[in-house]
């Protein structure tokens, strides 16, 4: 963990370095993934079975071995204890409500020159949802990825998930049952993404692929962007907490650790105007971290990437936050509204002292799939729009084509496109 | 040009082949672009000047050589003849009106459990607009790319455009003056995209890059997706005309040629239920094509990629159109509404006999930057949303964190994330 002071002479330079630091791995993955995609494109299921045997030590043989049956998912759901089932149902219903309110409006109007104009939104036909195997398979992620697709109106929703050594994750299956997904393929990695994008004899292709995964999965999605739609390029998680000295240091330390425990490359940053408070938070991080079952990961993340920035005045914070464009921003102050009004670049913002980031991971309703690595400068969290597209439309009649057509002819002529001009001219009186 | 008949026994197979045909070039470009990006990342302006000398035969030396001055653009605008200036102004004002109506609404509400939820939309800070050099530099494209960014509220809008042998395109400069863009850099190709994404000593980085370009430019954007936002992966243009036998064949032939003249790899497809009409259109294509200054390109496109599909009943057309997911779809029938209601996948739709596609290229108002190559299955035309992003926000108080917090704790526990659970638990009563 490092501490910066905004009043120090070299603060700007050090802060620049923080902004520019990349915590994402590179390049070796690129060629491997490219090879897998090419082989999948040509060999389909044959390659898929080979990769699954090699990487997951799992044999795709008879039909039953390829898929997880809906009955298995139902059984997993019914085996949940009551509190957990209630928690999943509360999460699903709140996520559904928030995303339903995102549904875009169609437009259809006639303007003052008699031109009918509009936009019609439709869902994609099919979406693929990647669910990682092992420790990173979170039922909450399944809800966050599947429900927006369903709200958008996607008719076919399919899951791919690796089952290393045949092991399946009952919690994920329970979540799949809860949202009603019946098509689950036991494949993972870049090869699963390729199968979803290109289609194979077993797996029909989809139009959009979403969901978290390791660096091979992320790179496969990046390389297939354009063949299919993808949610986004995802990197390590991050949180920025902006807190005054009136917070309980234990609360803020817990918030910082909740990002740190995700991954050694996660990043937790505190901006405060109270140096003593920063020290108390640091002490509490140490105490709490030691007690976590995730302490190894959390400790490494905090040691390598943790950061405290002490400013003279919290009014400096929004400008710094906009540079960082963090995935999660907590505003733990009495009047979060004033700071929030100045925040332009952030994935999701948690206002006030009673809104820990983790509440947004599970049950608040907004999506927890959010832009990382400063991508909040230009991209948004997952939403129903990622599963929909807009078709614009235009309708002229004899009168309106005469009103605006001549201008189109003039522009087509000057652009050297005579057939464009002709197609308008023939319709003019 | 090929003709298919939907009643033929092998129609399904032949139509599949049409759907799956790719008209986009591959792979040789990938490595070249990757090398250019790497060199640009490390060498910045030095590499940029070298590439510009090599590819454009243009020397970037003193400060004046790097940029096109706003006064040059104003002079180009003032030199336009009056009709053309009016046409550009009509186009700009109609594009601005359509895109202004696209601006998304913020949300901010409290749900029945007392949780405040919402979404705040903001513009990106800076957008780069690529304008090709030479013949493909269209003032209409500049308007279509720049105006949505301005409507979105983007503060810094910058153009890069190659000036091979020092040649500049006055029409594009005039359009830049009309929309008020003052920052224009005389660089192009993959190296210009790299400069916009990474930034150089001369050119500050941007957050989103849009605009058409050759295959190197398109590949550079694809590779830099994630470092910056991009508009989309663009391929050759295409039109699908669905027309009954009551159309004037000359009109429909002109519409088909208006796509064909763009590029040898453009594609024009007619679906009709009248075989005799199809023949008349084909004859008219031949007659009109011979008279076009763009005949060489149009002829090659039509010969290589042109297609007529004769169906028994136009009711078959929407299902075929949805498979093709074309960039442009014309519905040249008496009741376009009935067909339109069944269209799910299309970039833009042109309703009725008086709406040639070219009207949408210039003056109708909707964007002419549209998804190609079947990408209308999952993506949309350029809009103000490409220059904006949404920040979700959440605010709990003592009461609402107690209402929904325990469910978050239960889920965090079962996902093996104890710091997540703790950050909520400490705030519960």
Coordinates of C-alpha atoms in Angstrom, one line a residue, chain B residues 7-427:
Chain B
X7 CA -39.8 -22.5 -54.7
X8 CA -36.7 -24.3 -55.9
X9 CA -35.7 -27.4 -54.0
X10 CA -32.2 -26.2 -53.2
X11 CA -33.3 -22.7 -52.2
X12 CA -32.6 -23.1 -48.5
X13 CA -29.1 -24.3 -49.2
X14 CA -28.4 -21.5 -51.6
X15 CA -29.9 -18.9 -49.3
X16 CA -27.8 -20.2 -46.4
X17 CA -24.7 -19.7 -48.6
X18 CA -25.8 -16.1 -49.3
X19 CA -26.3 -15.5 -45.6
X20 CA -22.9 -17.0 -44.7
X21 CA -20.9 -15.4 -47.5
X22 CA -18.3 -13.0 -46.1
X23 CA -17.2 -10.1 -48.2
X24 CA -14.6 -8.8 -45.7
X25 CA -10.9 -9.2 -46.1
X26 CA -8.8 -10.9 -43.5
X27 CA -5.7 -11.4 -41.6
X28 CA -2.7 -10.0 -43.6
X29 CA -3.9 -6.6 -42.3
X30 CA -4.0 -7.8 -38.7
X31 CA -0.2 -8.2 -38.2
X32 CA 0.7 -5.0 -40.1
X33 CA -1.7 -3.0 -37.9
X34 CA -0.5 -4.7 -34.8
X35 CA 3.1 -3.6 -35.6
X36 CA 2.0 0.0 -36.3
X37 CA 0.1 0.2 -33.0
X38 CA 3.1 -1.2 -31.1
X39 CA 5.5 1.3 -32.7
X40 CA 3.1 4.2 -32.2
X41 CA 2.7 3.3 -28.5
X42 CA 6.4 3.5 -28.0
X43 CA 7.6 6.2 -30.4
X44 CA 4.5 8.5 -30.6
X45 CA 5.0 11.5 -32.8
X46 CA 8.3 10.2 -34.2
X47 CA 6.6 7.1 -35.6
X48 CA 3.6 9.2 -36.7
X49 CA 5.8 11.5 -38.8
X50 CA 7.6 8.5 -40.3
X51 CA 4.4 6.7 -41.2
X52 CA 2.9 9.8 -42.7
X53 CA 5.9 10.4 -44.8
X54 CA 5.9 6.8 -46.0
X55 CA 2.2 6.2 -46.6
X56 CA 0.9 9.7 -47.4
X57 CA 4.1 11.2 -48.9
X58 CA 3.5 14.1 -46.6
X59 CA 6.1 15.7 -44.3
X60 CA 5.1 16.7 -40.7
X61 CA 7.7 19.3 -39.9
X62 CA 6.9 22.7 -38.4
X63 CA 3.7 23.2 -36.3
X64 CA 1.7 24.5 -39.2
X65 CA 2.3 21.3 -41.2
X66 CA 0.6 19.2 -38.5
X67 CA -2.8 20.8 -38.5
X68 CA -5.4 22.4 -40.9
X69 CA -6.2 25.8 -39.6
X70 CA -9.8 26.8 -38.9
X71 CA -9.4 29.7 -41.3
X72 CA -8.8 27.2 -44.1
X73 CA -12.0 25.5 -43.2
X74 CA -13.9 28.7 -43.1
X75 CA -12.6 29.7 -46.5
X76 CA -13.6 26.4 -47.9
X77 CA -17.1 26.8 -46.5
X78 CA -17.5 30.3 -47.9
X79 CA -16.3 29.2 -51.3
X80 CA -19.3 26.7 -51.6
X81 CA -22.0 27.6 -54.0
X82 CA -25.2 28.6 -52.4
X83 CA -27.3 25.5 -53.2
X84 CA -24.6 23.2 -51.8
X85 CA -24.2 25.3 -48.7
X86 CA -28.0 25.2 -48.2
X87 CA -28.0 21.4 -48.7
X88 CA -25.3 20.9 -46.1
X89 CA -27.1 23.2 -43.6
X90 CA -30.4 21.4 -44.2
X91 CA -28.7 18.0 -43.6
X92 CA -27.0 19.3 -40.5
X93 CA -30.1 20.7 -39.0
X94 CA -32.2 17.6 -39.7
X95 CA -29.4 15.3 -38.3
X96 CA -29.2 17.5 -35.2
X97 CA -33.0 17.3 -34.7
X98 CA -33.2 13.6 -35.0
X99 CA -30.2 12.9 -32.7
X100 CA -31.4 15.5 -30.1
X101 CA -34.5 13.3 -29.6
X102 CA -32.2 10.4 -28.8
X103 CA -30.8 11.9 -25.7
X104 CA -31.4 9.5 -22.8
X105 CA -33.2 10.4 -19.6
X106 CA -31.5 10.2 -16.2
X107 CA -33.3 8.2 -13.5
X108 CA -33.5 8.9 -9.8
X109 CA -36.1 7.2 -7.6
X110 CA -36.7 5.6 -4.3
X111 CA -38.2 2.1 -4.3
X112 CA -40.7 0.6 -1.9
X113 CA -37.9 -0.6 0.4
X114 CA -36.6 2.9 0.7
X115 CA -33.6 2.3 -1.5
X116 CA -32.6 5.2 -3.7
X117 CA -31.6 4.0 -7.2
X118 CA -30.8 5.7 -10.4
X119 CA -28.7 6.2 -13.5
X120 CA -26.9 9.3 -14.6
X121 CA -25.8 9.8 -18.2
X122 CA -22.7 11.8 -19.1
X123 CA -20.8 12.5 -22.3
X124 CA -17.3 11.3 -22.9
X125 CA -14.7 14.0 -22.6
X126 CA -13.2 13.7 -26.0
X127 CA -14.0 12.0 -29.3
X128 CA -11.9 11.4 -32.4
X129 CA -13.4 11.4 -35.8
X130 CA -11.5 9.7 -38.6
X131 CA -12.1 11.2 -42.1
X132 CA -10.6 9.2 -45.0
X133 CA -8.5 10.8 -47.6
X134 CA -9.2 10.9 -51.3
X135 CA -12.4 9.8 -53.0
X136 CA -14.1 8.3 -49.8
X137 CA -13.9 11.6 -47.9
X138 CA -17.6 12.5 -47.7
X139 CA -18.9 15.7 -46.1
X140 CA -22.1 13.8 -45.2
X141 CA -20.0 11.3 -43.2
X142 CA -18.4 14.1 -41.2
X143 CA -21.9 15.5 -40.3
X144 CA -23.2 12.0 -39.4
X145 CA -20.3 11.3 -37.1
X146 CA -19.7 14.8 -35.6
X147 CA -23.2 15.9 -34.8
X148 CA -24.2 13.0 -32.5
X149 CA -21.0 13.7 -30.5
X150 CA -21.9 17.3 -30.2
X151 CA -25.5 16.6 -29.3
X152 CA -24.2 14.2 -26.6
X153 CA -22.2 17.1 -25.1
X154 CA -18.7 16.0 -26.0
X155 CA -16.5 19.0 -25.3
X156 CA -13.5 18.1 -27.4
X157 CA -14.0 16.8 -30.9
X158 CA -11.0 16.2 -33.1
X159 CA -10.5 15.1 -36.7
X160 CA -7.7 13.1 -38.2
X161 CA -7.5 12.9 -41.9
X162 CA -4.7 11.9 -44.2
X163 CA -3.6 14.5 -46.8
X164 CA -1.7 12.4 -49.4
X165 CA 0.9 14.5 -51.2
X166 CA -0.5 17.4 -49.2
X167 CA -3.9 17.3 -50.9
X168 CA -6.8 18.4 -48.8
X169 CA -10.5 17.9 -49.5
X170 CA -12.3 21.3 -49.5
X171 CA -15.7 19.8 -49.0
X172 CA -14.7 18.0 -45.8
X173 CA -13.1 21.2 -44.5
X174 CA -16.3 23.1 -45.3
X175 CA -18.3 20.5 -43.4
X176 CA -15.9 20.8 -40.5
X177 CA -16.4 24.5 -40.4
X178 CA -20.2 24.1 -40.6
X179 CA -20.2 22.0 -37.4
X180 CA -17.5 24.0 -35.8
X181 CA -14.6 21.5 -35.4
X182 CA -11.3 23.4 -35.1
X183 CA -8.8 20.6 -34.2
X184 CA -7.9 18.8 -37.4
X185 CA -4.7 16.7 -37.7
X186 CA -3.2 15.8 -41.1
X187 CA -2.6 12.1 -40.3
X188 CA -4.4 9.0 -41.3
X189 CA -4.3 5.2 -41.4
X190 CA -3.8 2.9 -38.4
X191 CA -1.2 5.4 -37.1
X192 CA -3.8 8.1 -36.7
X193 CA -6.1 5.8 -34.8
X194 CA -3.2 4.9 -32.5
X195 CA -2.4 8.5 -32.0
X196 CA -6.0 9.2 -31.0
X197 CA -6.1 6.2 -28.6
X198 CA -2.7 6.5 -27.0
X199 CA -2.1 10.2 -27.4
X200 CA 1.2 11.7 -28.6
X201 CA 3.0 14.9 -27.7
X202 CA 1.0 16.7 -30.3
X203 CA -2.3 14.9 -30.1
X204 CA -4.0 14.5 -26.7
X205 CA -5.8 11.1 -26.4
X206 CA -9.5 10.7 -26.9
X207 CA -12.1 8.4 -25.3
X208 CA -14.1 7.3 -28.3
X209 CA -13.0 7.0 -32.0
X210 CA -15.6 6.9 -34.8
X211 CA -15.6 7.3 -38.5
X212 CA -15.1 5.2 -41.7
X213 CA -11.8 4.1 -43.0
X214 CA -10.0 1.5 -45.1
X215 CA -9.3 -2.0 -43.8
X216 CA -6.2 -0.8 -41.8
X217 CA -8.2 1.9 -40.0
X218 CA -11.0 -0.6 -39.3
X219 CA -8.6 -3.2 -37.9
X220 CA -6.8 -0.6 -35.8
X221 CA -10.1 0.4 -34.2
X222 CA -10.9 -3.2 -33.6
X223 CA -7.5 -3.9 -31.9
X224 CA -7.8 -0.7 -29.8
X225 CA -11.4 -1.5 -28.7
X226 CA -11.2 -1.5 -24.9
X227 CA -8.4 1.1 -24.8
X228 CA -11.0 3.5 -26.3
X229 CA -14.6 3.1 -27.3
X230 CA -15.3 2.7 -31.0
X231 CA -18.3 3.0 -33.1
X232 CA -18.4 -0.4 -34.6
X233 CA -16.6 -2.9 -36.9
X234 CA -17.7 -1.8 -40.3
X235 CA -17.7 -3.8 -43.5
X236 CA -18.9 -3.2 -47.1
X237 CA -22.2 -1.5 -47.5
X238 CA -25.4 -3.5 -48.5
X239 CA -29.0 -2.9 -49.4
X240 CA -32.0 -5.3 -49.5
X241 CA -34.9 -4.0 -51.5
X242 CA -38.3 -5.8 -51.0
X243 CA -40.5 -4.7 -53.9
X244 CA -43.7 -5.9 -55.5
X245 CA -44.4 -5.7 -59.3
X246 CA -46.1 -2.4 -59.1
X247 CA -42.9 -0.4 -58.7
X248 CA -41.3 1.5 -61.5
X249 CA -38.3 -0.8 -62.4
X250 CA -36.1 2.2 -63.1
X251 CA -36.6 3.4 -59.5
X252 CA -35.7 0.1 -58.0
X253 CA -32.7 -0.4 -60.3
X254 CA -31.4 3.1 -59.3
X255 CA -31.7 2.1 -55.6
X256 CA -29.8 -1.1 -56.2
X257 CA -27.1 0.8 -58.1
X258 CA -26.8 3.4 -55.3
X259 CA -25.3 0.7 -53.1
X260 CA -23.3 -1.0 -55.8
X261 CA -21.5 2.2 -56.7
X262 CA -20.0 2.5 -53.2
X263 CA -17.5 -0.3 -53.5
X264 CA -16.8 -3.5 -55.5
X265 CA -17.6 -5.5 -52.4
X266 CA -20.9 -3.7 -51.8
X267 CA -24.0 -5.9 -52.1
X268 CA -27.5 -5.2 -53.6
X269 CA -30.3 -7.7 -53.2
X270 CA -33.8 -7.6 -54.5
X271 CA -36.6 -9.7 -53.2
X272 CA -39.8 -9.6 -55.3
X273 CA -42.8 -11.8 -56.0
X274 CA -42.9 -10.8 -59.7
X275 CA -40.4 -12.6 -61.9
X276 CA -41.2 -10.3 -64.9
X277 CA -40.5 -7.3 -62.7
X278 CA -37.2 -8.7 -61.7
X279 CA -36.3 -9.0 -65.3
X280 CA -37.3 -5.4 -66.0
X281 CA -35.1 -4.3 -63.0
X282 CA -32.2 -6.3 -64.3
X283 CA -32.5 -4.7 -67.7
X284 CA -32.8 -1.2 -66.2
X285 CA -29.7 -1.9 -64.0
X286 CA -27.8 -2.6 -67.2
X287 CA -29.0 0.5 -69.0
X288 CA -28.5 2.9 -66.0
X289 CA -25.2 1.4 -65.0
X290 CA -23.6 2.1 -68.4
X291 CA -24.3 5.8 -67.9
X292 CA -22.8 6.2 -64.5
X293 CA -19.4 7.7 -63.9
X294 CA -19.1 5.1 -61.2
X295 CA -20.0 2.3 -63.6
X296 CA -16.8 0.3 -63.2
X297 CA -17.3 -0.1 -59.4
X298 CA -21.1 -0.5 -59.7
X299 CA -20.8 -3.1 -62.4
X300 CA -18.3 -5.2 -60.5
X301 CA -20.4 -5.1 -57.3
X302 CA -23.5 -6.1 -59.2
X303 CA -21.9 -8.8 -61.2
X304 CA -20.1 -10.3 -58.2
X305 CA -22.5 -9.8 -55.3
X306 CA -25.8 -8.7 -56.8
X307 CA -28.7 -11.0 -56.1
X308 CA -32.4 -11.3 -57.0
X309 CA -34.7 -13.6 -55.0
X310 CA -38.0 -14.4 -56.6
X311 CA -40.6 -15.5 -54.0
X312 CA -44.1 -16.8 -54.4
X313 CA -45.5 -14.4 -51.9
X314 CA -43.9 -11.3 -50.3
X315 CA -45.0 -12.7 -47.0
X316 CA -41.9 -14.9 -47.2
X317 CA -39.7 -11.8 -47.3
X318 CA -39.5 -10.8 -43.6
X319 CA -38.1 -14.1 -42.6
X320 CA -35.4 -13.9 -45.3
X321 CA -34.7 -10.3 -44.4
X322 CA -34.2 -11.2 -40.8
X323 CA -31.7 -13.9 -41.8
X324 CA -29.8 -11.3 -43.9
X325 CA -30.0 -8.6 -41.2
X326 CA -29.0 -6.1 -43.8
X327 CA -27.7 -2.6 -43.3
X328 CA -30.4 -1.0 -45.4
X329 CA -33.9 -2.4 -46.1
X330 CA -36.3 -0.8 -48.5
X331 CA -40.0 -1.9 -48.4
X332 CA -41.3 -0.7 -51.8
X333 CA -44.9 -1.9 -51.4
X334 CA -48.3 -0.3 -50.8
X335 CA -48.5 -1.4 -47.2
X336 CA -44.9 -1.4 -45.9
X337 CA -46.2 -1.4 -42.3
X338 CA -47.2 -5.1 -42.4
X339 CA -43.8 -6.2 -43.6
X340 CA -42.0 -3.8 -41.2
X341 CA -43.9 -5.2 -38.2
X342 CA -42.2 -8.6 -38.9
X343 CA -38.7 -7.2 -39.5
X344 CA -36.5 -7.7 -36.4
X345 CA -32.9 -7.3 -37.8
X346 CA -32.1 -4.4 -40.0
X347 CA -29.9 -1.3 -39.6
X348 CA -32.3 1.2 -41.1
X349 CA -35.6 0.7 -42.9
X350 CA -37.0 2.8 -45.8
X351 CA -40.8 2.6 -46.0
X352 CA -42.9 2.9 -49.1
X353 CA -42.2 3.7 -52.7
X354 CA -41.0 7.3 -52.2
X355 CA -38.2 6.6 -49.8
X356 CA -35.0 5.7 -51.6
X357 CA -32.1 4.7 -49.4
X358 CA -30.0 7.6 -50.5
X359 CA -32.3 10.0 -48.8
X360 CA -31.1 8.5 -45.5
X361 CA -27.5 8.9 -46.5
X362 CA -27.9 12.7 -46.6
X363 CA -30.9 14.5 -45.3
X364 CA -33.5 12.4 -43.6
X365 CA -31.9 12.8 -40.1
X366 CA -31.2 9.2 -38.8
X367 CA -27.6 8.2 -38.9
X368 CA -26.1 6.7 -42.0
X369 CA -23.4 4.9 -40.0
X370 CA -25.1 1.5 -39.7
X371 CA -24.2 -2.1 -38.9
X372 CA -23.1 -4.2 -41.9
X373 CA -22.3 -7.8 -42.5
X374 CA -25.3 -9.2 -40.5
X375 CA -24.3 -7.2 -37.5
X376 CA -27.8 -5.7 -37.3
X377 CA -28.5 -8.9 -35.4
X378 CA -26.8 -7.4 -32.4
X379 CA -25.8 -3.8 -33.1
X380 CA -27.3 -0.4 -33.9
X381 CA -26.5 2.6 -36.0
X382 CA -24.4 5.4 -34.6
X383 CA -26.2 7.5 -32.0
X384 CA -25.7 9.9 -29.2
X385 CA -25.3 6.9 -26.9
X386 CA -22.0 6.0 -28.6
X387 CA -20.6 9.2 -27.0
X388 CA -22.2 8.8 -23.6
X389 CA -22.1 6.4 -20.7
X390 CA -24.3 5.7 -17.8
X391 CA -23.3 5.7 -14.2
X392 CA -25.6 3.8 -11.9
X393 CA -26.0 4.9 -8.3
X394 CA -27.4 3.5 -5.1
X395 CA -28.1 5.1 -1.7
X396 CA -29.1 3.3 1.4
X397 CA -29.9 4.7 4.8
X398 CA -29.9 2.9 8.3
X399 CA -33.4 1.6 7.6
X400 CA -32.9 0.3 4.0
X401 CA -29.6 -1.3 4.7
X402 CA -31.3 -3.3 7.4
X403 CA -34.1 -4.3 4.9
X404 CA -31.9 -5.7 2.1
X405 CA -28.5 -6.1 3.8
X406 CA -29.0 -9.5 5.3
X407 CA -29.7 -11.0 1.9
X408 CA -26.4 -9.6 0.7
X409 CA -24.6 -11.1 3.7
X410 CA -26.1 -14.5 3.0
X411 CA -25.0 -14.4 -0.7
X412 CA -21.5 -13.1 0.1
X413 CA -21.0 -15.8 2.7
X414 CA -22.0 -18.6 0.3
X415 CA -19.8 -17.1 -2.5
X416 CA -16.9 -17.3 -0.1
X417 CA -16.3 -13.5 0.1
X418 CA -16.1 -12.7 3.8
X419 CA -15.0 -9.1 3.5
X420 CA -18.0 -8.4 1.3
X421 CA -20.2 -9.9 4.0
X422 CA -18.4 -7.9 6.7
X423 CA -18.8 -4.6 4.9
X424 CA -22.5 -5.0 5.1
X425 CA -22.7 -6.6 8.5
X426 CA -20.9 -3.7 10.3
X427 CA -23.7 -1.4 9.1

